[in-house]
PDB file of C-alpha atoms in Angstrom:
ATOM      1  CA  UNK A 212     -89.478-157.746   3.006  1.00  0.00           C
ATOM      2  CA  UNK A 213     -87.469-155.220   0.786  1.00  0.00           C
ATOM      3  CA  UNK A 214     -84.380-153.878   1.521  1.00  0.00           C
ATOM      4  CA  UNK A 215     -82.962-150.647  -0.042  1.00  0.00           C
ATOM      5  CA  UNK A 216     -79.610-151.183  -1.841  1.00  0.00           C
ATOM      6  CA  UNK A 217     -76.366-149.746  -0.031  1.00  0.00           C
ATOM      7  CA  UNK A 218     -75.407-146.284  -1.446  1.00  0.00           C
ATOM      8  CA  UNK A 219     -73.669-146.847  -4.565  1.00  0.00           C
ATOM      9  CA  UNK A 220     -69.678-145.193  -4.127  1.00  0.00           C
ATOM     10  CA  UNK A 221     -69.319-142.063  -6.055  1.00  0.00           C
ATOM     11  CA  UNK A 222     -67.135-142.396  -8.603  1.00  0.00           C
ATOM     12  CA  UNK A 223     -63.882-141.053  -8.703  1.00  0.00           C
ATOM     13  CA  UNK A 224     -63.313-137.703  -9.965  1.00  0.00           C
ATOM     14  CA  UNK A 225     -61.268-137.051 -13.093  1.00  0.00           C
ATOM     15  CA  UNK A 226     -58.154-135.656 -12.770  1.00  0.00           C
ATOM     16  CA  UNK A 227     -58.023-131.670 -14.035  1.00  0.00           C
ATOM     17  CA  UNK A 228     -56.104-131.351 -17.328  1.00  0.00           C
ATOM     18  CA  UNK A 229     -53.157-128.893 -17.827  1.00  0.00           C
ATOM     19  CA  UNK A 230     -55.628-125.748 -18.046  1.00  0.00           C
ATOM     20  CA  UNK A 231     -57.889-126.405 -15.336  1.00  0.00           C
ATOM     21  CA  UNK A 232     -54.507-126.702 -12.969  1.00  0.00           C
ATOM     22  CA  UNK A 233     -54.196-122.983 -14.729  1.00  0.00           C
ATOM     23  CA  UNK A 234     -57.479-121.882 -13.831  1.00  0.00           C
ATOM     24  CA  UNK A 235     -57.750-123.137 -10.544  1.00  0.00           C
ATOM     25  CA  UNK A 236     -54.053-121.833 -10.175  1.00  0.00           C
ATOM     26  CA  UNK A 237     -55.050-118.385 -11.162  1.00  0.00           C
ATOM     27  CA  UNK A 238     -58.378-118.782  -9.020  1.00  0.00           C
ATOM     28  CA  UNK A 239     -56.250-119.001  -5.616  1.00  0.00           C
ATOM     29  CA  UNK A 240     -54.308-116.310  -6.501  1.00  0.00           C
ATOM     30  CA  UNK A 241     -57.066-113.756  -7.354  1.00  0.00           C
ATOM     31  CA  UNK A 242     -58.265-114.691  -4.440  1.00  0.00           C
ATOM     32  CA  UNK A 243     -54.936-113.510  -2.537  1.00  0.00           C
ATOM     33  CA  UNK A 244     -55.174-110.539  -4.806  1.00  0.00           C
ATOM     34  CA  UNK A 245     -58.467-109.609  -3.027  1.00  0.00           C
ATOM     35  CA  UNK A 246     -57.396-110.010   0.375  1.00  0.00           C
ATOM     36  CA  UNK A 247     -54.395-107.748  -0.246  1.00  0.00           C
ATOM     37  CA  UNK A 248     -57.259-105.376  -1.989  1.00  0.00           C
ATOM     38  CA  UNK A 249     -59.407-105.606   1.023  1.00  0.00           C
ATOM     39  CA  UNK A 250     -56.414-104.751   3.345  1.00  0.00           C
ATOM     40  CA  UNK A 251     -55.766-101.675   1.394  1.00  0.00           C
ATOM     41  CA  UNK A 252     -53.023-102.711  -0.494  1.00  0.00           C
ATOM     42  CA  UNK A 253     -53.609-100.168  -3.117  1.00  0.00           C
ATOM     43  CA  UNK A 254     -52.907 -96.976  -4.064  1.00  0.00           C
ATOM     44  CA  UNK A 255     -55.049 -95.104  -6.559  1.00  0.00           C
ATOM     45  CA  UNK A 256     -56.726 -98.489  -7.393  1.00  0.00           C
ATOM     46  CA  UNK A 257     -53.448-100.083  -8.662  1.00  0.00           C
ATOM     47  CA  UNK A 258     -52.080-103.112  -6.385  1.00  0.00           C
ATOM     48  CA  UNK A 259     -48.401-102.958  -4.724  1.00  0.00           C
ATOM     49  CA  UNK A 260     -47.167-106.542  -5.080  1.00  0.00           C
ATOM     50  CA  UNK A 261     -43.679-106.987  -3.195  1.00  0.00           C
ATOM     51  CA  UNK A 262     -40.736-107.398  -5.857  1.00  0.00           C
ATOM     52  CA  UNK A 263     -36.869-108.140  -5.443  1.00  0.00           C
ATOM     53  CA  UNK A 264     -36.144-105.543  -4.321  1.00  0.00           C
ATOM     54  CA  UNK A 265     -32.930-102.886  -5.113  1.00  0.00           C
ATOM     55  CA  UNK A 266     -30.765-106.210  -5.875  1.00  0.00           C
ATOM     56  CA  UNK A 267     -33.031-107.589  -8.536  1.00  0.00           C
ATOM     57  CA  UNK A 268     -30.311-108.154 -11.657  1.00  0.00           C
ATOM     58  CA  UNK A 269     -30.927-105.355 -14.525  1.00  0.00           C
ATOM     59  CA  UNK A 270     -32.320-106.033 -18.210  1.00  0.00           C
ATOM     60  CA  UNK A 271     -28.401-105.673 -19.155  1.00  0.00           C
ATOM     61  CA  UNK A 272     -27.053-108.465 -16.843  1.00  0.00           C
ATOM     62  CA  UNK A 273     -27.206-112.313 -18.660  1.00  0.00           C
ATOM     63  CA  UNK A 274     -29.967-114.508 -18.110  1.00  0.00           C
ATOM     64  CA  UNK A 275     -29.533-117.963 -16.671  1.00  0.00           C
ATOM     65  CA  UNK A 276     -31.684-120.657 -15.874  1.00  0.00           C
ATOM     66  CA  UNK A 277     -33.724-119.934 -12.465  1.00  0.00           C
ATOM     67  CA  UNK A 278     -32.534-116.767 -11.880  1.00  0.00           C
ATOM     68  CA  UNK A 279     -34.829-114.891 -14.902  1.00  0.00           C
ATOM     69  CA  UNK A 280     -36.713-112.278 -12.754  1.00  0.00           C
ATOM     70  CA  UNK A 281     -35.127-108.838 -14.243  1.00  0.00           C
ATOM     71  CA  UNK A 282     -36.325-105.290 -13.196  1.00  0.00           C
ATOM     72  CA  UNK A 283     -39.086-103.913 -15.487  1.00  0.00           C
ATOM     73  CA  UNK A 284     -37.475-100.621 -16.585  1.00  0.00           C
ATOM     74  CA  UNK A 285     -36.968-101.009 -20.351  1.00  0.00           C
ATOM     75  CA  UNK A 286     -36.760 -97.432 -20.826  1.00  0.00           C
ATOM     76  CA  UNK A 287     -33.405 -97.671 -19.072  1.00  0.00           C
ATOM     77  CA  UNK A 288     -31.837-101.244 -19.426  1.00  0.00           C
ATOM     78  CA  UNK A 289     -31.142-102.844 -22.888  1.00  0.00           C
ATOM     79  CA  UNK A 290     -30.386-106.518 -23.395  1.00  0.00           C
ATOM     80  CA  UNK A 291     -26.764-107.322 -22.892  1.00  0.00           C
ATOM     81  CA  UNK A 292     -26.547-108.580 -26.590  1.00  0.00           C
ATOM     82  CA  UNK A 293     -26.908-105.154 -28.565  1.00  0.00           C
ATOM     83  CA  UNK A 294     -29.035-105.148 -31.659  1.00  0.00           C
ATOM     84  CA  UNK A 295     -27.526-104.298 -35.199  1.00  0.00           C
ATOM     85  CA  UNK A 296     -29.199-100.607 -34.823  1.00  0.00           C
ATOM     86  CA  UNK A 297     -29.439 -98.383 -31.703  1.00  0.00           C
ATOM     87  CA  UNK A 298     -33.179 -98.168 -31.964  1.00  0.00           C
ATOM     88  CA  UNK A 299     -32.471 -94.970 -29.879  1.00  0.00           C
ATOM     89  CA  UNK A 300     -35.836 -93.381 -27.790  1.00  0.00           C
ATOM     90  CA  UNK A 301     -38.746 -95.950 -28.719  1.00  0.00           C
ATOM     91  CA  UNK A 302     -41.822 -94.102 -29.567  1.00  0.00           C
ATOM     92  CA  UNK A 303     -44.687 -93.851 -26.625  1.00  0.00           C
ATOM     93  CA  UNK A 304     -47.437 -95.613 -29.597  1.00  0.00           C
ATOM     94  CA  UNK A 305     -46.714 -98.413 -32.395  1.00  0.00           C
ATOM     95  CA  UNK A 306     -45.037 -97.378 -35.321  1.00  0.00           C
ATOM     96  CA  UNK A 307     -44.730 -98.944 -38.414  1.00  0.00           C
ATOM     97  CA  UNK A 308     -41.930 -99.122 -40.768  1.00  0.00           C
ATOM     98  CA  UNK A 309     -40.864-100.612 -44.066  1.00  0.00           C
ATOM     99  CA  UNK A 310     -37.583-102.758 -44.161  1.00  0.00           C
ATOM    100  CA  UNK A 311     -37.759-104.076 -47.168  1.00  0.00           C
ATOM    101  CA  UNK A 312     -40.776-105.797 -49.584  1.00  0.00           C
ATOM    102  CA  UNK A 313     -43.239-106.813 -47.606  1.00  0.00           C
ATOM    103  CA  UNK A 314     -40.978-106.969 -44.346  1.00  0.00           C
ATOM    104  CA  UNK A 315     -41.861-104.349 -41.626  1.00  0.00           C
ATOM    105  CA  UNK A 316     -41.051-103.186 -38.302  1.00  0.00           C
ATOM    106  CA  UNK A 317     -43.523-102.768 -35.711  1.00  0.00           C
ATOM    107  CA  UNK A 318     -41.679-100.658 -32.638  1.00  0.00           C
ATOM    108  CA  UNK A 319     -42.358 -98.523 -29.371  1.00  0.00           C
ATOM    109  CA  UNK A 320     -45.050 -99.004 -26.560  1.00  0.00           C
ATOM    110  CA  UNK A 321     -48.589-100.370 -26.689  1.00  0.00           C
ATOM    111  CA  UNK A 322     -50.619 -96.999 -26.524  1.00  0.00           C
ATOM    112  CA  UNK A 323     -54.013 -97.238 -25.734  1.00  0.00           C
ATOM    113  CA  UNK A 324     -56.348 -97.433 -29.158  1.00  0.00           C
ATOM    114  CA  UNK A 325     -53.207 -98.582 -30.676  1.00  0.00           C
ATOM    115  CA  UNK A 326     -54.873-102.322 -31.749  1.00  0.00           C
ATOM    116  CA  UNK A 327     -57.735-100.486 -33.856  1.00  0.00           C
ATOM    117  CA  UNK A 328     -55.635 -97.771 -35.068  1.00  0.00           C
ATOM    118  CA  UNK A 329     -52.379-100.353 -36.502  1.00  0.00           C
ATOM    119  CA  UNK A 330     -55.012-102.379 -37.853  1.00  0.00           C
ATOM    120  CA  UNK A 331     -55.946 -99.495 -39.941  1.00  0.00           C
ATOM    121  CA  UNK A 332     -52.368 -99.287 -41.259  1.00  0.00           C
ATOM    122  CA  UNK A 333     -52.212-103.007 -41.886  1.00  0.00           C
ATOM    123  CA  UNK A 334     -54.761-102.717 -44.226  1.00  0.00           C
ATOM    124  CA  UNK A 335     -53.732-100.081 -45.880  1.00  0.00           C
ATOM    125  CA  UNK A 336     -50.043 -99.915 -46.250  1.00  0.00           C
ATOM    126  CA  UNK A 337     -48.455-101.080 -49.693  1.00  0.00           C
ATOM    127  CA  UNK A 338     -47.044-103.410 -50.160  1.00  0.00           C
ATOM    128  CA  UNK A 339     -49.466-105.879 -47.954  1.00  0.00           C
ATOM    129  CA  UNK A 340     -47.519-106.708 -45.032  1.00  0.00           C
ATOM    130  CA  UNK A 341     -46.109-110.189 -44.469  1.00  0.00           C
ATOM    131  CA  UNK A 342     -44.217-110.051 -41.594  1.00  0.00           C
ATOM    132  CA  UNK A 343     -43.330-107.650 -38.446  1.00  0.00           C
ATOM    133  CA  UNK A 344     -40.406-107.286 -36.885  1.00  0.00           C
ATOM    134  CA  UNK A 345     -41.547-106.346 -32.915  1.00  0.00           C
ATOM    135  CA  UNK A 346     -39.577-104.133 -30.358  1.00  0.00           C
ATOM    136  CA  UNK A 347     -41.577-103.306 -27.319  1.00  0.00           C
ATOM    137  CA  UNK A 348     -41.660-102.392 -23.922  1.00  0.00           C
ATOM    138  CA  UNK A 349     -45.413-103.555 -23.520  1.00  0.00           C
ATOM    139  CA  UNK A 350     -48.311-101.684 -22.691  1.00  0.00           C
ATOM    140  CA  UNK A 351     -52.497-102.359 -23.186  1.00  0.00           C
ATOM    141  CA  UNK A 352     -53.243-105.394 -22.889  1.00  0.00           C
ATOM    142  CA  UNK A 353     -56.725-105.102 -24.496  1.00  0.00           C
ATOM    143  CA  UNK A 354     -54.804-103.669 -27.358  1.00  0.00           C
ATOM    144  CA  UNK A 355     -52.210-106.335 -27.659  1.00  0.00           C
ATOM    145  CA  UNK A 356     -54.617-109.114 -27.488  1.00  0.00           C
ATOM    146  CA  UNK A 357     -56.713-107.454 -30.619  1.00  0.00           C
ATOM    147  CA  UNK A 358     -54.107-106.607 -32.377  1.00  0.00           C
ATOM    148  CA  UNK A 359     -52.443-110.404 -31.927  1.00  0.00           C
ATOM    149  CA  UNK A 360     -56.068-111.577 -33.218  1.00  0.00           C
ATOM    150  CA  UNK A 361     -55.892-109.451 -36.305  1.00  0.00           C
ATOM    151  CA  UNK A 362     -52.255-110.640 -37.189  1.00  0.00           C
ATOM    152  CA  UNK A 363     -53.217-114.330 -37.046  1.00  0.00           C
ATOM    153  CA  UNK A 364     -56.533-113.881 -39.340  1.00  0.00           C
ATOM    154  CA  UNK A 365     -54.459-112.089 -41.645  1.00  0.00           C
ATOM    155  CA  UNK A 366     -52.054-114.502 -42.068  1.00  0.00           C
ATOM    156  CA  UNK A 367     -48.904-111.638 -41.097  1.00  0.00           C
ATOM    157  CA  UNK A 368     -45.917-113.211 -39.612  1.00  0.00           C
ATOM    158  CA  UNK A 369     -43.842-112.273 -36.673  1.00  0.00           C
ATOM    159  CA  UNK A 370     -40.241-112.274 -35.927  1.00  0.00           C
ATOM    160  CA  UNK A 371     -37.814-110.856 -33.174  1.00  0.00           C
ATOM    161  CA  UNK A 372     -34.338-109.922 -33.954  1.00  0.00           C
ATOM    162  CA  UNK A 373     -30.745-110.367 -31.778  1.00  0.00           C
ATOM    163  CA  UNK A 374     -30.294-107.898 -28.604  1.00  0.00           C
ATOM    164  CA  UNK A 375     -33.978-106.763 -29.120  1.00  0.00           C
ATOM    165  CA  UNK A 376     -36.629-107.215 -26.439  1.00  0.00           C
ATOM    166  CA  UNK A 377     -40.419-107.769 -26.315  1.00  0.00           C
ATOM    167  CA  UNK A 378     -41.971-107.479 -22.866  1.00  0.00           C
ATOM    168  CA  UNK A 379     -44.964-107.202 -20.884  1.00  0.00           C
ATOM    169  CA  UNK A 380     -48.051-107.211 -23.240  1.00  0.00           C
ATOM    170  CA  UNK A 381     -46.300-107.049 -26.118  1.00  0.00           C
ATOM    171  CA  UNK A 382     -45.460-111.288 -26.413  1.00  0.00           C
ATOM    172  CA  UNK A 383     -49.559-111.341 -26.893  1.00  0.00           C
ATOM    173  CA  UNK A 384     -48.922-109.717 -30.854  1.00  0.00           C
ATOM    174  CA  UNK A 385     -46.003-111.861 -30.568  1.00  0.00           C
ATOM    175  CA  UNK A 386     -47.822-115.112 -31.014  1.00  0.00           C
ATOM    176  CA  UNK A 387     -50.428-114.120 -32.993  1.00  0.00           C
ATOM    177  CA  UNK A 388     -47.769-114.393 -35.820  1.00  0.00           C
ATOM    178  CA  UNK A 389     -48.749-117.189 -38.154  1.00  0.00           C
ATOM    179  CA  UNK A 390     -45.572-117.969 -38.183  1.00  0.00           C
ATOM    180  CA  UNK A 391     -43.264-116.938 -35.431  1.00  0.00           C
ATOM    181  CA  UNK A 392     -39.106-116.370 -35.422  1.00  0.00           C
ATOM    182  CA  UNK A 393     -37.464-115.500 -32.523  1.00  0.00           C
ATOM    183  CA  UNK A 394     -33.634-115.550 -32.410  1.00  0.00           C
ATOM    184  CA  UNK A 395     -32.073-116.701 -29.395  1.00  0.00           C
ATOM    185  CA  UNK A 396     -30.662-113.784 -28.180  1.00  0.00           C
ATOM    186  CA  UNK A 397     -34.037-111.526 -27.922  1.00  0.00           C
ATOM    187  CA  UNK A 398     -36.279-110.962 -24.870  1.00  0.00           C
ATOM    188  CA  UNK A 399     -39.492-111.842 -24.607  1.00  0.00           C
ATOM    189  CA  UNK A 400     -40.879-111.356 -20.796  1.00  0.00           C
ATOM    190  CA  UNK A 401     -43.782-111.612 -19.011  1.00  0.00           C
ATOM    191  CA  UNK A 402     -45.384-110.428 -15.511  1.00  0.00           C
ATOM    192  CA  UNK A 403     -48.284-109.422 -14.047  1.00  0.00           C
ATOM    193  CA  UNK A 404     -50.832-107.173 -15.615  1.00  0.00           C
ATOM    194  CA  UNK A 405     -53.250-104.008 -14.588  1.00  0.00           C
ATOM    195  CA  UNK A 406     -56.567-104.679 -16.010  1.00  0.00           C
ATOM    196  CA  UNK A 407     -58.523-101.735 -14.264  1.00  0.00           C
ATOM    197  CA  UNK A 408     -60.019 -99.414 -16.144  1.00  0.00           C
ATOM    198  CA  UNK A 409     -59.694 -96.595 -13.395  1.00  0.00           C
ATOM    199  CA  UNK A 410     -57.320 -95.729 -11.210  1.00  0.00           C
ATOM    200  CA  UNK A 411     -60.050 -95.103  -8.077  1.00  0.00           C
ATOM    201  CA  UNK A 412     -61.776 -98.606  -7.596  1.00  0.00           C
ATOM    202  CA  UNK A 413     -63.227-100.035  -5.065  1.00  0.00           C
ATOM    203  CA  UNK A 414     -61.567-103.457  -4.090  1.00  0.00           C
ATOM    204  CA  UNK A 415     -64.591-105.824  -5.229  1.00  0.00           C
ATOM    205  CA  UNK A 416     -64.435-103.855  -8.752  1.00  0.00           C
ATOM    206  CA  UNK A 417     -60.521-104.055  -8.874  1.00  0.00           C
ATOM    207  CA  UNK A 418     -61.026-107.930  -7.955  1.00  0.00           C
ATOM    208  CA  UNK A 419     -63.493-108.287 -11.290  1.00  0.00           C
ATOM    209  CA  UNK A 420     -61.407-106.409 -13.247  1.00  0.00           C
ATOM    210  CA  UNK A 421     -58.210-108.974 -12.709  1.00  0.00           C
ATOM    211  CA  UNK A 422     -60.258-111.729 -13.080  1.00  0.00           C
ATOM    212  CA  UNK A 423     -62.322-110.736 -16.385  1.00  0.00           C
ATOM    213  CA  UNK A 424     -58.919-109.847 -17.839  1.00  0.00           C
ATOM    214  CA  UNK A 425     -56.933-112.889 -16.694  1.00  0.00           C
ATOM    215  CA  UNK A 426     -59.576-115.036 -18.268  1.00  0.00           C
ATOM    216  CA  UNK A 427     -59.836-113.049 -21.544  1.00  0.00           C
ATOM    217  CA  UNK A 428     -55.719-113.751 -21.545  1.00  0.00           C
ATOM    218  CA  UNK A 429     -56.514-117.128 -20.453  1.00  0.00           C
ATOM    219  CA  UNK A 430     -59.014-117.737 -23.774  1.00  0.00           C
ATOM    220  CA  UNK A 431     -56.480-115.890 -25.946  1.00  0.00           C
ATOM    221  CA  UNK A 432     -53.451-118.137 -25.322  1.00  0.00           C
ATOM    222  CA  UNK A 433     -55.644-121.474 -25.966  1.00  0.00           C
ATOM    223  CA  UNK A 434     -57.102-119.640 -29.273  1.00  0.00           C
ATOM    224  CA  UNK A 435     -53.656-119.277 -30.381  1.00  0.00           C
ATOM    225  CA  UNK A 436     -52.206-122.817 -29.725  1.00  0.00           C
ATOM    226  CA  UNK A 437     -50.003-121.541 -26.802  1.00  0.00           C
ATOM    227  CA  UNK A 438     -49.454-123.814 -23.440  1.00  0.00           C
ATOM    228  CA  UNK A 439     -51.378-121.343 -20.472  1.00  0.00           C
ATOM    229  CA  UNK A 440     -48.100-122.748 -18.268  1.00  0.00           C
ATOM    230  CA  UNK A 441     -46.599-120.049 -19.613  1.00  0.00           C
ATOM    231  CA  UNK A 442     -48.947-117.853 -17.204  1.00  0.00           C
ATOM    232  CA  UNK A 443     -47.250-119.113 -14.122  1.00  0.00           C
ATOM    233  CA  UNK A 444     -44.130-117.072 -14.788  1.00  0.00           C
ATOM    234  CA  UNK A 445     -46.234-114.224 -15.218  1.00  0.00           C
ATOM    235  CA  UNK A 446     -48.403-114.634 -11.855  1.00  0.00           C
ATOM    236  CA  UNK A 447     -45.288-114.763 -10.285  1.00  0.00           C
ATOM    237  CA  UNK A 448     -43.480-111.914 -11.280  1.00  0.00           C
ATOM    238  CA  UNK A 449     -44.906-108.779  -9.635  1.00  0.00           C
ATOM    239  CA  UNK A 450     -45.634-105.690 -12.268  1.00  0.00           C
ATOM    240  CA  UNK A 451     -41.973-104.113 -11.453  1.00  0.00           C
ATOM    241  CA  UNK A 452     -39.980-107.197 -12.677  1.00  0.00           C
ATOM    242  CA  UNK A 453     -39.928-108.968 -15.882  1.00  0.00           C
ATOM    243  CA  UNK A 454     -39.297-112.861 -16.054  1.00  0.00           C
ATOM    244  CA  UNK A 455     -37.225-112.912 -19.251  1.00  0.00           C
ATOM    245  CA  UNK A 456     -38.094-116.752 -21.250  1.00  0.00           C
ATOM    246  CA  UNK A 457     -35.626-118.991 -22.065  1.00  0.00           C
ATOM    247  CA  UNK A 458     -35.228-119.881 -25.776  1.00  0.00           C
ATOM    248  CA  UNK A 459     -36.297-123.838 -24.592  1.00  0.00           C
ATOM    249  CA  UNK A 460     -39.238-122.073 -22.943  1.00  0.00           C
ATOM    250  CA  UNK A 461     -40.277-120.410 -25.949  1.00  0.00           C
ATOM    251  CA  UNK A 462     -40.089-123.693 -27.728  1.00  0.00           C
ATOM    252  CA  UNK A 463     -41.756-125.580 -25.280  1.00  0.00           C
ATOM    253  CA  UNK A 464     -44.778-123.183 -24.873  1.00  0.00           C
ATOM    254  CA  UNK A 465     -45.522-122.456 -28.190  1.00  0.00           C
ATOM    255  CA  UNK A 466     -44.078-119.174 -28.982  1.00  0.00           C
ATOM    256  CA  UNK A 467     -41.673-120.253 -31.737  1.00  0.00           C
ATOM    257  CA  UNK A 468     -43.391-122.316 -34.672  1.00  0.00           C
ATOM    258  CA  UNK A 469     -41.522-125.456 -35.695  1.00  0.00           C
ATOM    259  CA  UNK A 470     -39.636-125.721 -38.701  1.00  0.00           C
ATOM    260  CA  UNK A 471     -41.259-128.256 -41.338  1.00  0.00           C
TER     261      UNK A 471
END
């Protein structure tokens, strides 16, 4: 007489590393994302996430640890530590300017086309830049991440100065400096992102559109040697407000390279 063996236990499941916490972090929140979609929480395909509110601290008020959630008007507040230069009315697209040798600045927003069309100045400005000196108030994100690509195969540095900011998209050409300086009293700050192409979509498209984007960003921060933790400061901070790192953050996650 046989007997069939008991059902051998299932073994136990491995714990999820660091990014697959991400992932399935950023899963759960889509997923809110498209609820809120469904609802008709949008208007003209863009989502209206609740912020602060009127008392949410300005750019120009000091930032402290846990309380780093600024309103997202750069046009209007400065940091409260002013830069050597008044920079004065950043240009709408990326400019590029010689400081000195092979030193340059790269300033204003993150137009769209801009990653294709600064590459094209990269390559052909003398002499070959080395290093950029960044100043923005964000913008494409598709254009950020190729131009932050194009900066780390070319070996060009990055750098951020005193009372100077870098926000929104524009930390993703931040770290794809081969080398990255950023003084202590600059802003780099991240939040949430549009990734919609249009501005009439319907909610299962708008829904795509977040997630094909927040993976792209997802793939672009591990290509780059950054820790994805960083992204859940930015999932938390609605597109309105800007969560402003702390220069132990920017240690911690990567952003600043380490001194040999």
């Amino acid at each position: 007489m046989t007997t069939e063996e008991p059902p051998k236990p299932e073994e136990k499941r491995k714990k999820p590393n660091g990014v697959a916490r991400i992932l399935t972090a950023i899963l759960i929140f889509q997923v809110g994302i498209g609820a809120m979609l469904v609802l008709g929480d949008v208007q003209l395909g863009r989502l209206s996430l609740p912020g602060q509110g009127p008392d949410t601290p300005r750019l120009t008020e000091p930032v402290r640890p846990g309380d780093q959630r600024r309103t997202y008007r750069p046009e209007r507040d400065r940091p409260p530590t002013q830069p050597a230069r008044d920079p004065g009315q950043l240009p709408e697209r990326l400019m590029l300017t010689q400081i000195e040798g092979a030193t340059y600045r790269l300033e204003g927003a993150i137009a769209e086309g801009d990653g294709a069309r600064v590459e094209k100045l990269l390559s052909e400005t003398t002499p070959t830049p080395e290093t950029l000196v960044l100043q923005s108030p964000g913008g494409s994100v598709q254009d950020a991440l190729q131009l932050g690509r194009h900066l780390r195969d070319r070996g060009i540095n990055t750098q951020m100065l005193a009372g100077e900011f870098c926000l929104s998209a524009c930390p993703y050409v931040l770290i794809g400096g081969s080398e990255r300086q950023i003084d202590d009293r600059a802003q780099v700050g991240v939040h949430q992102h549009y990734f919609g192409k249009s501005s009439i979509l319907p909610a299962s498209f708008a829904v795509e559109d977040i997630q094909a984007g927040q993976g792209e960003v997802m793939v672009y921060l591990d290509d780059m040697g950054i820790d994805p933790m960083v992204m859940t400061h930015a999932l938390a901070t609605p597109p309105d407000e800007i969560y402003v790192l702390l220069p132990e953050q920017l240690r911690a996650y990567g952003f600043v390279t380490e001194e040999e």
